[in-house]
mmCIF file of C-alpha atoms and ligand atoms in Angstrom:
data_model
loop_
_atom_site.group_PDB
_atom_site.id
_atom_site.type_symbol
_atom_site.label_atom_id
_atom_site.label_comp_id
_atom_site.label_asym_id
_atom_site.label_seq_id
_atom_site.Cartn_x
_atom_site.Cartn_y
_atom_site.Cartn_z
ATOM 1 C CA ARG U 19 67.615 102.150 82.091
ATOM 2 C CA ALA U 20 64.632 100.029 82.970
ATOM 3 C CA ASP U 21 66.982 97.061 83.258
ATOM 4 C CA ALA U 22 69.274 98.961 85.520
ATOM 5 C CA ALA U 23 66.342 100.129 87.571
ATOM 6 C CA MET U 24 65.105 96.579 87.856
ATOM 7 C CA TYR U 25 68.562 95.457 88.844
ATOM 8 C CA LEU U 26 68.865 98.003 91.626
ATOM 9 C CA ALA U 27 65.289 97.375 92.675
ATOM 10 C CA LYS U 28 65.971 93.666 92.954
ATOM 11 C CA ARG U 29 69.086 94.324 94.849
ATOM 12 C CA ASN U 30 67.084 96.513 97.208
ATOM 13 C CA GLY U 31 64.524 93.766 97.553
ATOM 14 C CA ARG U 32 61.777 94.923 99.793
ATOM 15 C CA ASN U 33 60.918 98.095 97.958
ATOM 16 C CA ALA U 34 61.072 96.696 94.450
ATOM 17 C CA PHE U 35 57.529 97.709 93.615
ATOM 18 C CA ARG U 36 58.277 101.372 94.183
ATOM 19 C CA PHE U 37 60.735 101.766 91.362
ATOM 20 C CA TYR U 38 58.010 102.235 88.798
ATOM 21 C CA THR U 39 57.237 105.668 90.101
ATOM 22 C CA HIS U 40 58.810 108.505 88.212
ATOM 23 C CA GLU U 41 60.692 109.815 91.216
ATOM 24 C CA LEU U 42 62.425 106.576 91.820
ATOM 25 C CA ALA U 43 63.244 106.105 88.181
ATOM 26 C CA SER U 44 65.080 109.436 88.194
ATOM 27 C CA SER U 45 66.734 108.676 91.482
ATOM 28 C CA VAL U 46 67.971 105.465 89.875
ATOM 29 C CA ASP U 47 69.408 107.647 87.102
ATOM 30 C CA ALA U 48 71.117 109.799 89.668
ATOM 31 C CA ARG U 49 72.570 106.778 91.401
ATOM 32 C CA ILE U 50 73.867 105.269 88.201
ATOM 33 C CA GLU U 51 75.420 108.610 87.301
ATOM 34 C CA LEU U 52 76.994 108.824 90.759
ATOM 35 C CA GLU U 53 78.387 105.337 90.467
ATOM 36 C CA SER U 54 79.997 105.892 87.085
ATOM 37 C CA ALA U 55 81.410 109.246 88.177
ATOM 38 C CA LEU U 56 82.874 107.555 91.236
ATOM 39 C CA ARG U 57 84.350 104.781 89.128
ATOM 40 C CA ARG U 58 85.951 107.373 86.807
ATOM 41 C CA SER U 59 87.294 109.316 89.761
ATOM 42 C CA LEU U 60 88.903 106.227 91.220
ATOM 43 C CA ARG U 61 90.680 105.682 87.888
ATOM 44 C CA ASN U 62 91.634 109.343 87.454
ATOM 45 C CA GLY U 63 93.052 109.854 90.900
ATOM 46 C CA ASP U 64 90.247 112.108 92.172
ATOM 47 C CA LEU U 65 89.856 110.039 95.308
ATOM 48 C CA THR U 66 92.215 110.999 98.050
ATOM 49 C CA LEU U 67 92.939 109.996 101.624
ATOM 50 C CA PHE U 68 92.810 112.475 104.472
ATOM 51 C CA TYR U 69 94.693 111.530 107.600
ATOM 52 C CA GLN U 70 93.724 111.996 111.227
ATOM 53 C CA PRO U 71 96.427 111.642 113.902
ATOM 54 C CA GLN U 72 96.330 109.145 116.747
ATOM 55 C CA ILE U 73 98.200 110.158 119.872
ATOM 56 C CA ASP U 74 99.799 107.827 122.383
ATOM 57 C CA ARG U 75 98.602 108.544 125.910
ATOM 58 C CA SER U 76 101.848 107.741 127.649
ATOM 59 C CA THR U 77 104.195 109.783 125.441
ATOM 60 C CA GLY U 78 101.916 112.368 123.808
ATOM 61 C CA ASN U 79 103.495 111.439 120.480
ATOM 62 C CA VAL U 80 101.623 111.026 117.240
ATOM 63 C CA VAL U 81 102.074 107.321 116.550
ATOM 64 C CA GLY U 82 99.527 106.659 113.847
ATOM 65 C CA VAL U 83 96.960 108.056 111.471
ATOM 66 C CA GLU U 84 93.648 106.837 110.184
ATOM 67 C CA GLY U 85 93.261 107.249 106.435
ATOM 68 C CA LEU U 86 89.766 108.440 105.487
ATOM 69 C CA VAL U 87 88.634 108.608 101.888
ATOM 70 C CA ARG U 88 87.538 111.892 100.289
ATOM 71 C CA TRP U 89 86.252 112.528 96.789
ATOM 72 C CA ARG U 90 87.389 115.664 95.013
ATOM 73 C CA ARG U 91 84.467 116.302 92.734
ATOM 74 C CA GLY U 92 85.007 119.588 90.940
ATOM 75 C CA GLU U 93 85.000 122.227 93.646
ATOM 76 C CA ARG U 94 83.431 119.923 96.193
ATOM 77 C CA LEU U 95 85.106 117.672 98.674
ATOM 78 C CA MET U 96 82.683 114.847 99.281
ATOM 79 C CA LEU U 97 82.618 112.912 102.534
ATOM 80 C CA PRO U 98 82.308 109.120 102.745
ATOM 81 C CA GLY U 99 78.723 109.388 103.972
ATOM 82 C CA GLU U 100 77.767 110.893 100.618
ATOM 83 C CA PHE U 101 79.227 108.221 98.358
ATOM 84 C CA LEU U 102 80.197 105.089 100.266
ATOM 85 C CA PRO U 103 76.608 103.798 100.441
ATOM 86 C CA ILE U 104 76.457 103.643 96.662
ATOM 87 C CA ALA U 105 79.970 102.218 96.503
ATOM 88 C CA GLU U 106 78.827 99.455 98.843
ATOM 89 C CA GLU U 107 75.695 98.730 96.817
ATOM 90 C CA THR U 108 77.686 98.361 93.629
ATOM 91 C CA ASN U 109 80.680 96.599 95.168
ATOM 92 C CA LEU U 110 82.940 99.403 93.995
ATOM 93 C CA ILE U 111 83.892 99.626 97.663
ATOM 94 C CA VAL U 112 86.246 96.688 97.119
ATOM 95 C CA ASP U 113 88.262 98.629 94.534
ATOM 96 C CA ILE U 114 88.167 101.760 96.672
ATOM 97 C CA ASP U 115 89.408 99.990 99.781
ATOM 98 C CA GLN U 116 92.152 98.170 97.920
ATOM 99 C CA TRP U 117 93.262 101.437 96.388
ATOM 100 C CA ALA U 118 93.208 103.003 99.875
ATOM 101 C CA ILE U 119 95.416 100.239 101.287
ATOM 102 C CA ARG U 120 98.073 100.767 98.606
ATOM 103 C CA GLU U 121 97.853 104.532 98.903
ATOM 104 C CA ALA U 122 98.167 104.523 102.701
ATOM 105 C CA CYS U 123 101.222 102.233 102.592
ATOM 106 C CA ARG U 124 102.871 104.376 99.941
ATOM 107 C CA GLN U 125 102.160 107.538 101.912
ATOM 108 C CA SER U 126 103.446 106.270 105.239
ATOM 109 C CA ARG U 127 106.649 105.151 103.583
ATOM 110 C CA GLN U 128 107.009 108.509 101.870
ATOM 111 C CA TRP U 129 106.669 110.360 105.183
ATOM 112 C CA GLN U 130 109.445 108.186 106.530
ATOM 113 C CA HIS U 131 111.641 108.989 103.525
ATOM 114 C CA ALA U 132 110.928 112.660 104.207
ATOM 115 C CA GLY U 133 112.363 112.268 107.703
ATOM 116 C CA LEU U 134 109.274 111.753 109.854
ATOM 117 C CA PRO U 135 109.246 109.037 112.511
ATOM 118 C CA PRO U 136 107.506 105.785 111.492
ATOM 119 C CA ILE U 137 103.777 106.435 111.250
ATOM 120 C CA ARG U 138 101.327 103.555 111.515
ATOM 121 C CA VAL U 139 98.479 103.872 109.006
ATOM 122 C CA SER U 140 94.981 102.504 109.543
ATOM 123 C CA VAL U 141 92.651 101.780 106.667
ATOM 124 C CA ASN U 142 88.943 100.978 106.890
ATOM 125 C CA VAL U 143 88.046 97.723 105.190
ATOM 126 C CA ALA U 144 84.396 97.167 104.308
ATOM 127 C CA ALA U 145 82.752 93.764 104.676
ATOM 128 C CA ALA U 146 82.617 93.049 100.925
ATOM 129 C CA ASN U 147 86.405 92.729 100.852
ATOM 130 C CA PHE U 148 86.037 89.500 102.764
ATOM 131 C CA ASP U 149 84.034 87.971 99.899
ATOM 132 C CA THR U 150 87.105 87.767 97.685
ATOM 133 C CA ASP U 151 90.622 86.495 98.113
ATOM 134 C CA SER U 152 92.067 89.616 96.562
ATOM 135 C CA LEU U 153 92.278 91.411 99.928
ATOM 136 C CA VAL U 154 95.214 89.267 101.040
ATOM 137 C CA GLU U 155 96.862 89.666 97.621
ATOM 138 C CA THR U 156 96.404 93.418 97.701
ATOM 139 C CA VAL U 157 97.841 93.757 101.183
ATOM 140 C CA THR U 158 100.799 91.592 100.212
ATOM 141 C CA ALA U 159 101.414 93.710 97.112
ATOM 142 C CA ALA U 160 100.958 96.998 98.972
ATOM 143 C CA LEU U 161 103.554 96.023 101.592
ATOM 144 C CA HIS U 162 105.921 94.733 98.943
ATOM 145 C CA GLU U 163 105.755 97.713 96.614
ATOM 146 C CA SER U 164 105.974 100.291 99.418
ATOM 147 C CA GLY U 165 108.491 98.499 101.589
ATOM 148 C CA LEU U 166 106.386 99.402 104.622
ATOM 149 C CA PRO U 167 107.001 97.158 107.644
ATOM 150 C CA PRO U 168 103.789 95.117 108.057
ATOM 151 C CA ASP U 169 103.209 96.183 111.646
ATOM 152 C CA LEU U 170 102.822 99.775 110.443
ATOM 153 C CA LEU U 171 99.683 98.802 108.539
ATOM 154 C CA GLU U 172 96.458 98.394 110.470
ATOM 155 C CA LEU U 173 93.167 97.243 108.984
ATOM 156 C CA GLU U 174 89.942 98.379 110.627
ATOM 157 C CA VAL U 175 86.989 96.013 110.451
ATOM 158 C CA THR U 176 83.618 96.254 112.141
ATOM 159 C CA GLU U 177 81.899 93.694 114.324
ATOM 160 C CA THR U 178 79.287 93.203 111.610
ATOM 161 C CA THR U 179 82.019 92.142 109.183
ATOM 162 C CA LEU U 180 83.350 89.652 111.692
ATOM 163 C CA MET U 181 79.924 88.073 112.159
ATOM 164 C CA ARG U 182 79.046 87.773 108.463
ATOM 165 C CA ASP U 183 80.591 84.580 107.180
ATOM 166 C CA VAL U 184 82.513 83.330 110.097
ATOM 167 C CA GLN U 185 84.595 80.658 108.373
ATOM 168 C CA ARG U 186 85.638 82.762 105.392
ATOM 169 C CA THR U 187 86.366 85.792 107.501
ATOM 170 C CA ASP U 188 88.318 83.628 109.891
ATOM 171 C CA ARG U 189 90.513 82.263 107.116
ATOM 172 C CA ILE U 190 91.207 85.683 105.651
ATOM 173 C CA LEU U 191 91.923 87.275 109.018
ATOM 174 C CA ARG U 192 94.425 84.554 109.813
ATOM 175 C CA ALA U 193 96.139 85.077 106.473
ATOM 176 C CA LEU U 194 96.331 88.812 107.167
ATOM 177 C CA LYS U 195 97.706 88.233 110.658
ATOM 178 C CA ASN U 196 100.323 85.930 109.141
ATOM 179 C CA LEU U 197 101.464 88.815 106.972
ATOM 180 C CA GLY U 198 102.118 90.708 110.191
ATOM 181 C CA VAL U 199 99.570 93.477 109.728
ATOM 182 C CA ARG U 200 97.513 94.702 112.668
ATOM 183 C CA ILE U 201 93.774 94.253 112.941
ATOM 184 C CA ALA U 202 91.533 96.751 114.714
ATOM 185 C CA ILE U 203 87.859 96.455 115.531
ATOM 186 C CA ASP U 204 86.232 99.742 114.536
ATOM 187 C CA ASP U 205 83.225 101.312 116.261
ATOM 188 C CA PHE U 206 83.561 98.704 118.982
ATOM 189 C CA GLY U 207 80.427 98.165 121.037
ATOM 190 C CA THR U 208 77.950 99.443 118.454
ATOM 191 C CA GLY U 209 77.399 96.279 116.366
ATOM 192 C CA PHE U 210 74.880 93.567 117.046
ATOM 193 C CA SER U 211 77.331 90.825 117.678
ATOM 194 C CA SER U 212 78.341 88.344 120.287
ATOM 195 C CA LEU U 213 81.586 88.908 122.103
ATOM 196 C CA SER U 214 82.693 85.338 121.483
ATOM 197 C CA TYR U 215 84.752 86.178 118.399
ATOM 198 C CA LEU U 216 87.006 88.385 120.504
ATOM 199 C CA GLY U 217 88.853 85.380 121.862
ATOM 200 C CA ASN U 218 89.561 83.908 118.425
ATOM 201 C CA TYR U 219 92.411 86.011 117.167
ATOM 202 C CA GLY U 220 94.826 88.390 118.634
ATOM 203 C CA PHE U 221 93.054 91.553 117.646
ATOM 204 C CA ASN U 222 95.478 94.382 118.140
ATOM 205 C CA VAL U 223 93.120 97.257 118.779
ATOM 206 C CA LEU U 224 89.603 98.015 119.947
ATOM 207 C CA LYS U 225 88.466 101.385 118.704
ATOM 208 C CA ILE U 226 86.024 102.862 121.191
ATOM 209 C CA ASP U 227 83.186 104.341 119.175
ATOM 210 C CA GLN U 228 82.668 108.061 119.402
ATOM 211 C CA SER U 229 79.156 107.519 120.737
ATOM 212 C CA PHE U 230 80.753 106.251 123.964
ATOM 213 C CA VAL U 231 83.332 108.999 124.009
ATOM 214 C CA ARG U 232 80.802 111.799 123.563
ATOM 215 C CA ASP U 233 79.299 111.507 127.070
ATOM 216 C CA VAL U 234 82.139 109.642 128.697
ATOM 217 C CA THR U 235 82.187 111.954 131.699
ATOM 218 C CA GLU U 236 78.637 110.864 132.587
ATOM 219 C CA PRO U 237 78.716 107.937 135.041
ATOM 220 C CA ASN U 238 76.792 105.320 133.010
ATOM 221 C CA GLN U 239 78.609 106.047 129.766
ATOM 222 C CA GLY U 240 81.880 106.124 131.637
ATOM 223 C CA ALA U 241 81.139 102.696 133.093
ATOM 224 C CA ILE U 242 80.780 101.248 129.589
ATOM 225 C CA THR U 243 83.982 102.817 128.349
ATOM 226 C CA ARG U 244 85.854 101.699 131.451
ATOM 227 C CA ALA U 245 84.606 98.150 130.851
ATOM 228 C CA ILE U 246 85.784 98.230 127.234
ATOM 229 C CA ILE U 247 89.223 99.455 128.299
ATOM 230 C CA SER U 248 89.498 96.732 130.903
ATOM 231 C CA LEU U 249 88.294 94.021 128.483
ATOM 232 C CA ALA U 250 90.832 95.173 125.922
ATOM 233 C CA ALA U 251 93.652 95.164 128.465
ATOM 234 C CA GLN U 252 92.878 91.585 129.423
ATOM 235 C CA LEU U 253 92.866 90.549 125.778
ATOM 236 C CA GLN U 254 96.179 92.368 125.300
ATOM 237 C CA CYS U 255 94.540 94.722 122.861
ATOM 238 C CA ARG U 256 95.213 98.426 122.708
ATOM 239 C CA THR U 257 92.362 100.904 122.921
ATOM 240 C CA VAL U 258 91.942 103.897 120.658
ATOM 241 C CA ALA U 259 89.233 106.425 121.503
ATOM 242 C CA GLU U 260 87.532 107.950 118.465
ATOM 243 C CA GLY U 261 85.929 111.370 118.281
ATOM 244 C CA VAL U 262 87.770 113.030 121.174
ATOM 245 C CA GLU U 263 86.568 116.632 121.033
ATOM 246 C CA SER U 264 87.192 118.165 124.433
ATOM 247 C CA GLU U 265 89.746 118.542 127.186
ATOM 248 C CA ALA U 266 87.307 116.923 129.631
ATOM 249 C CA GLN U 267 86.938 113.807 127.469
ATOM 250 C CA LEU U 268 90.692 113.641 127.025
ATOM 251 C CA ALA U 269 91.321 113.949 130.757
ATOM 252 C CA TRP U 270 88.825 111.183 131.501
ATOM 253 C CA LEU U 271 90.295 108.854 128.866
ATOM 254 C CA VAL U 272 93.850 109.430 130.056
ATOM 255 C CA ALA U 273 92.862 108.918 133.678
ATOM 256 C CA ASN U 274 91.127 105.661 132.784
ATOM 257 C CA GLY U 275 93.996 104.231 130.802
ATOM 258 C CA CYS U 276 92.840 104.486 127.190
ATOM 259 C CA ASP U 277 95.994 103.886 125.127
ATOM 260 C CA GLU U 278 95.509 106.219 122.174
ATOM 261 C CA LEU U 279 93.388 109.228 121.348
ATOM 262 C CA GLN U 280 91.971 110.381 118.041
ATOM 263 C CA GLY U 281 89.590 113.221 117.331
ATOM 264 C CA ASN U 282 88.977 116.800 116.365
ATOM 265 C CA PHE U 283 90.356 117.986 119.721
ATOM 266 C CA PHE U 284 93.782 117.275 118.226
ATOM 267 C CA SER U 285 93.090 117.608 114.548
ATOM 268 C CA THR U 286 90.445 116.958 111.958
ATOM 269 C CA PRO U 287 91.446 114.652 109.087
ATOM 270 C CA MET U 288 93.774 116.487 106.703
ATOM 271 C CA PRO U 289 95.650 116.052 103.434
ATOM 272 C CA ALA U 290 98.986 114.185 103.561
ATOM 273 C CA SER U 291 101.042 117.347 103.031
ATOM 274 C CA ASP U 292 99.324 119.120 105.942
ATOM 275 C CA PHE U 293 100.049 116.146 108.150
ATOM 276 C CA ALA U 294 103.739 116.298 107.268
ATOM 277 C CA GLU U 295 103.763 120.024 108.087
ATOM 278 C CA MET U 296 101.992 119.432 111.366
ATOM 279 C CA MET U 297 104.524 116.749 112.309
ATOM 280 C CA ALA U 298 107.385 119.106 111.538
ATOM 281 C CA LYS U 299 105.900 121.662 113.941
ATOM 282 C CA GLN U 300 104.107 119.574 116.539
ATOM 283 C CA PRO U 301 104.835 115.842 116.665
ATOM 284 C CA HIS U 302 104.030 115.846 120.365
ATOM 285 C CA TRP U 303 100.992 116.875 122.402
ATOM 286 C CA PRO U 304 101.009 117.632 126.117
ATOM 287 C CA MET U 305 98.869 115.057 127.932
ATOM 288 C CA PRO U 306 96.914 115.764 131.105
ATOM 289 C CA GLU U 307 98.489 114.286 134.227
ATOM 290 C CA PRO U 308 96.820 111.059 135.328
ATOM 291 C CA PRO U 309 95.538 111.236 138.912
ATOM 292 C CA ARG U 310 98.210 110.313 141.427
ATOM 293 C CA GLY U 311 98.382 106.759 142.673
ATOM 294 C CA MET U 312 96.530 105.533 139.671
ATOM 295 C CA HIS U 313 97.490 102.073 138.536
ATOM 296 C CA MET U 314 98.078 101.863 134.813
ATOM 297 C CA HIS U 315 98.160 98.625 132.907
HETATM 298 P P1 LIG T 404 85.168 105.690 111.075
HETATM 299 O O1 LIG T 404 86.110 104.718 110.503
HETATM 300 O O2 LIG T 404 84.564 105.374 112.389
HETATM 301 O O3 LIG T 404 85.971 107.064 111.094
HETATM 302 C C1 LIG T 404 85.796 108.060 112.037
HETATM 303 C C2 LIG T 404 84.914 109.183 111.530
HETATM 304 O O4 LIG T 404 84.737 110.133 112.561
HETATM 305 C C3 LIG T 404 85.493 109.980 110.343
HETATM 306 O O5 LIG T 404 84.417 110.430 109.526
HETATM 307 C C4 LIG T 404 86.124 111.159 111.054
HETATM 308 O O6 LIG T 404 86.294 112.301 110.223
HETATM 309 C C5 LIG T 404 85.121 111.412 112.135
HETATM 310 N N1 LIG T 404 85.704 112.111 113.275
HETATM 311 C C6 LIG T 404 86.983 112.111 113.687
HETATM 312 N N2 LIG T 404 87.152 112.850 114.800
HETATM 313 C C7 LIG T 404 85.934 113.335 115.109
HETATM 314 C C8 LIG T 404 85.448 114.188 116.161
HETATM 315 O O7 LIG T 404 86.176 114.625 117.031
HETATM 316 N N3 LIG T 404 84.118 114.448 116.152
HETATM 317 C C9 LIG T 404 83.270 113.960 115.203
HETATM 318 N N4 LIG T 404 81.990 114.275 115.286
HETATM 319 N N5 LIG T 404 83.695 113.166 114.189
HETATM 320 C C10 LIG T 404 85.017 112.867 114.146
HETATM 321 P P2 LIG T 404 84.464 110.353 107.938
HETATM 322 O O8 LIG T 404 85.838 110.679 107.449
HETATM 323 O O9 LIG T 404 83.305 111.130 107.417
HETATM 324 O O10 LIG T 404 84.227 108.808 107.676
HETATM 325 C C11 LIG T 404 83.006 108.205 108.043
HETATM 326 C C12 LIG T 404 83.072 106.716 107.936
HETATM 327 O O11 LIG T 404 83.247 106.329 106.572
HETATM 328 C C13 LIG T 404 84.243 106.086 108.665
HETATM 329 O O12 LIG T 404 83.949 105.956 110.032
HETATM 330 C C14 LIG T 404 84.344 104.750 107.953
HETATM 331 O O13 LIG T 404 83.383 103.856 108.461
HETATM 332 C C15 LIG T 404 83.959 105.126 106.545
HETATM 333 N N6 LIG T 404 85.180 105.281 105.725
HETATM 334 C C16 LIG T 404 85.995 106.350 105.576
HETATM 335 N N7 LIG T 404 86.982 106.089 104.700
HETATM 336 C C17 LIG T 404 86.812 104.821 104.282
HETATM 337 C C18 LIG T 404 87.499 103.954 103.366
HETATM 338 O O14 LIG T 404 88.541 104.281 102.767
HETATM 339 N N8 LIG T 404 86.973 102.694 103.190
HETATM 340 C C19 LIG T 404 85.855 102.290 103.854
HETATM 341 N N9 LIG T 404 85.407 101.036 103.615
HETATM 342 N N10 LIG T 404 85.203 103.060 104.717
HETATM 343 C C20 LIG T 404 85.653 104.305 104.933
HETATM 344 MG MG1 LIG T 405 87.653 103.715 111.127
HETATM 345 MG MG1 LIG T 406 85.040 104.296 113.881
HETATM 346 MG MG1 LIG T 407 82.247 105.342 112.904
#
C-alpha cells in the first residue's frame, strides 16, 4: 500500500509530503478500492448510459441525445462527479469512454430497429483518449459493429482537450472527421483557450455551457450567448444550449436563434428504455414563437 500511496502521491505532485499522514493513507486506500470497484463494474456491465434529449428549435423534434455515464453500485446510482475524477487519475477513463462510444452506437441503432426516427448520439470524450491511437480504432469498430451511420455519432470534446497537444489532437480529430463523425465543443466559453483553433476544423457544434444559459435573460450574460450563437453561425456550426431549465430561458434561446436545446426543462437524463417510451408518447415539443420579423440564420 505504501507503494501505491507513493505512486498516487507522485502523480499528485505538489502535495506528496502529505501522504504520510494517517488520514491520507486511508484516503488512498479508499481511492484504490474505488478504482478497482469501478474497473470491475466496467467489466460486469454495472456502468450504464443515461440519455438526455436534444430538441431542434425549428421543428420541436427530438433529434439527438447526450449519453451520460452512471454507475449502478448496489442500491446507489452514482453520478460522474463522484467517480470520473478517479477514473481520470488512473486513466480508466479511456476504457470507460471507449465503452460508452460502443454502447451509444449500439443503443441508437437499436432504437431505430424498434421504429424510432434516427437519433443522433453524443458521447463525452475525455482528454486522455487523445494520448492513444485507439480512439480512432474504437470509433471505427463501434460504427462497423452497430451499422450506425457516422453522422449520427457526435463526440464532445472540451477546449482544454483541444489545447493540450495540438499536433496529436489535430491528427486524431482529422482522422475522426474523415470517418464522418461529428465533433462538438462541450462547455464552450468556459476553458482557458485561444479561439484560434476554431478555424482549424469544421467543428459541427458549439455547446453553450449551462453557466451562460442560467442567467441568459440578464443583458450581459445574454450578450455573451448572443455572441457565441453568431460566431457559431459564421463558422457554420450548430449551437446546442445546455442546462435549459425554464420557459424564460427557452424563449430567449429560441428568439436568439440557438439551434438545439437540452436541459431539465425538457427531461433529465434517463435510461434507454425510458427514452424509447418518451419518444413513443412525445417525440415533439411545442416551441415558443420567435418574435415577428426576426431574421433567422
Ligand atoms: P456535460 O457533458 O457538460 O453534461 C451536462 C451535465 O449537465 C450532465 O451532468 C447533465 O445531467 C447536467 N444537466 C443537464 N441538464 C441540466 C439542467 O437543466 N440543469 C442542471 N443543473 N444540470 C443539467 P452529469 O450527467 O452529472 O455529467 C457531468 C459531467 O460528467 C458531464 O458534463 C461530462 O463532462 C462528464 N461525463 C458524463 N458522462 C461522461 C462520459 O461517459 N465520459 C466522460 N469522459 N465524461 C462524462
Ligand atoms: Mg457533454
Ligand atoms: Mg457540457
Ligand atoms: Mg459541463
